[in-house]
mmCIF file of C-alpha atoms in Angstrom:
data_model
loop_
_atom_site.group_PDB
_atom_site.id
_atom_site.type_symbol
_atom_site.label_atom_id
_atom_site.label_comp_id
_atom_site.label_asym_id
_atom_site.label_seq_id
_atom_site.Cartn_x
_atom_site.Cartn_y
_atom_site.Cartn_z
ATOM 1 C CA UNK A 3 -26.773 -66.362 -148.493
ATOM 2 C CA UNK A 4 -24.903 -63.359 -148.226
ATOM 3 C CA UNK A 5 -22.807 -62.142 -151.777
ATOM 4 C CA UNK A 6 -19.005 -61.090 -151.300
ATOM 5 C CA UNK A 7 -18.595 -57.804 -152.665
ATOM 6 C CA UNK A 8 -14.924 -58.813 -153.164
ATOM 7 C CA UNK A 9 -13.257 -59.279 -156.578
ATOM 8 C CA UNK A 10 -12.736 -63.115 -157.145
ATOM 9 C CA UNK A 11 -8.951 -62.368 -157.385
ATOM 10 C CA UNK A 12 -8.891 -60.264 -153.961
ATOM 11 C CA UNK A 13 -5.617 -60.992 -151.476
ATOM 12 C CA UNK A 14 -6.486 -62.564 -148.670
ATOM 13 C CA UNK A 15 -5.158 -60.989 -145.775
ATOM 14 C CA UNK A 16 -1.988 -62.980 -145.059
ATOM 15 C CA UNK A 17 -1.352 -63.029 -149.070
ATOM 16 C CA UNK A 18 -1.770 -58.958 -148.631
ATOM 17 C CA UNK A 19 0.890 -58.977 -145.663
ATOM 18 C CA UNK A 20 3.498 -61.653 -147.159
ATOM 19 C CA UNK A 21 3.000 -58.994 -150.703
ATOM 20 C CA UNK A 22 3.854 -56.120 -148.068
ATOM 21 C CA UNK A 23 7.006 -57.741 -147.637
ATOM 22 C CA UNK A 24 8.488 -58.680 -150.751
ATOM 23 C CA UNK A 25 7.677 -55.349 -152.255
ATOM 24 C CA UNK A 26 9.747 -53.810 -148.782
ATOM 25 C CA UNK A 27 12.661 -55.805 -149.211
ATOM 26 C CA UNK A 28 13.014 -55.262 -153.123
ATOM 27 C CA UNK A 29 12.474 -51.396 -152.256
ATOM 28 C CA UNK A 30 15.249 -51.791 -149.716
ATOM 29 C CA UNK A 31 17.458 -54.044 -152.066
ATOM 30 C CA UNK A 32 17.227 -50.861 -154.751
ATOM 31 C CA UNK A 33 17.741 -47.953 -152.550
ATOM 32 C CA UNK A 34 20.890 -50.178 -151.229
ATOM 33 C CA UNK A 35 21.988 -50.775 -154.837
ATOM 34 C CA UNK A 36 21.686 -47.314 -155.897
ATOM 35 C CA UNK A 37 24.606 -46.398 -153.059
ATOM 36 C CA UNK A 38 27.121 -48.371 -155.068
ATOM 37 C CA UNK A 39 29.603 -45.971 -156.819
ATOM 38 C CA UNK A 40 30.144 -48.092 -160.046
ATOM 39 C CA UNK A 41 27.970 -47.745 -162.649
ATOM 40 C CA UNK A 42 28.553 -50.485 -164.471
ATOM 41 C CA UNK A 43 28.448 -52.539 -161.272
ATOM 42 C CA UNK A 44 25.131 -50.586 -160.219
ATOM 43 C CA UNK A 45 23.301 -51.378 -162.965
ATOM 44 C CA UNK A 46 24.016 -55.103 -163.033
ATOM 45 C CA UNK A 47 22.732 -55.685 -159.659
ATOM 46 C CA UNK A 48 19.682 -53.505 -160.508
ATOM 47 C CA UNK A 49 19.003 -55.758 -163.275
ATOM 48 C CA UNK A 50 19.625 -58.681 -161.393
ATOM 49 C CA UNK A 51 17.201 -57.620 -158.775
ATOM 50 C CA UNK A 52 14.443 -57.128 -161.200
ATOM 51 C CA UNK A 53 15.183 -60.190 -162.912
ATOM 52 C CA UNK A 54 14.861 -62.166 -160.069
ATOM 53 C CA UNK A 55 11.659 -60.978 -158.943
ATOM 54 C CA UNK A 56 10.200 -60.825 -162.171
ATOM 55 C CA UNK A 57 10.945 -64.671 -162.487
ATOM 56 C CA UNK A 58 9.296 -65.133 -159.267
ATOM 57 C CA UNK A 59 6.171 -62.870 -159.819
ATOM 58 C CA UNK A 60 3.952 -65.565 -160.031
ATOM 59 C CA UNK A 61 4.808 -67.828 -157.303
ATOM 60 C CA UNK A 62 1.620 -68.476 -155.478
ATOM 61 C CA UNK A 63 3.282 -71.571 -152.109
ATOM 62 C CA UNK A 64 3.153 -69.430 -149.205
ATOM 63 C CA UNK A 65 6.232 -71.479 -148.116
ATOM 64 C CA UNK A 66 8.556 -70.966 -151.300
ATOM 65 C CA UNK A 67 7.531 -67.389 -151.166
ATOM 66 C CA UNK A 68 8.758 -67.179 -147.019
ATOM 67 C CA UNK A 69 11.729 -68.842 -148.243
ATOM 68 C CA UNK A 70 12.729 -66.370 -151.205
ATOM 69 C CA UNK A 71 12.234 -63.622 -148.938
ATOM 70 C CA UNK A 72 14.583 -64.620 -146.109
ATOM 71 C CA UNK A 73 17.422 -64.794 -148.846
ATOM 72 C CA UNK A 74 16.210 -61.291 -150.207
ATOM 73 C CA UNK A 75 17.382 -60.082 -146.888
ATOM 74 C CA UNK A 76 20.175 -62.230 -146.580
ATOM 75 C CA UNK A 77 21.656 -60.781 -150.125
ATOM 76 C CA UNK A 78 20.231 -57.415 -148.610
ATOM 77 C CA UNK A 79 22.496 -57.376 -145.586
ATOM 78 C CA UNK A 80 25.649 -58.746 -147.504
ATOM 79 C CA UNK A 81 25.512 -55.621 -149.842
ATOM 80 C CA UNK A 82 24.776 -53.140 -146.552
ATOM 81 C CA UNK A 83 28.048 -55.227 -145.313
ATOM 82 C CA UNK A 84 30.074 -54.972 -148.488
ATOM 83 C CA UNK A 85 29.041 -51.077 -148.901
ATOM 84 C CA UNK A 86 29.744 -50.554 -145.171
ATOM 85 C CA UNK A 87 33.336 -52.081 -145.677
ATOM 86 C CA UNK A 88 34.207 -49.996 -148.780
ATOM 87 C CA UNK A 89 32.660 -47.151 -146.945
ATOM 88 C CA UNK A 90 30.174 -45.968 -149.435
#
């Protein structure tokens, strides 16, 4: 019987991928965010960000995890929209 060299906590390769993509969109969210000229208004959404994947760091269903992403964008593209309108 052949021995996995792997770690017993390695991603599998879809796990790996979906990771891919929620790292992407909260890069995306905080290079959006930092384009906001408020400070005060900056920072909250920076902290809500984090927050909010913080809270959902350990979330493990494939499906919730699909889910959570899809609004990531969706709150991504309504800030592009809002900062496109106030023309930052």
């Amino acid at each position: 019987m052949a021995v996995s060299r792997l770690p017993p906590a390695a991603l599998s390769l879809k796990q790996f991928l979906q990771r891919q993509k929620v790292l992407g969109v909260y890069r995306d969210l905080l290079r959006s965010i930092r384009k906001i000229p408020i400070e005060s208004d900056r920072r909250y959404l920076r902290d809500w960000a984090r927050e909010e994947f913080k809270r959902n760091k350990s979330e493990t269903d494939q499906d919730v995890i699909r889910m959570m992403i899809t609004q990531a964008h969706n709150h991504l593209e309504d800030l592009r929209r809002s900062l496109a309108l106030a023309g930052c």
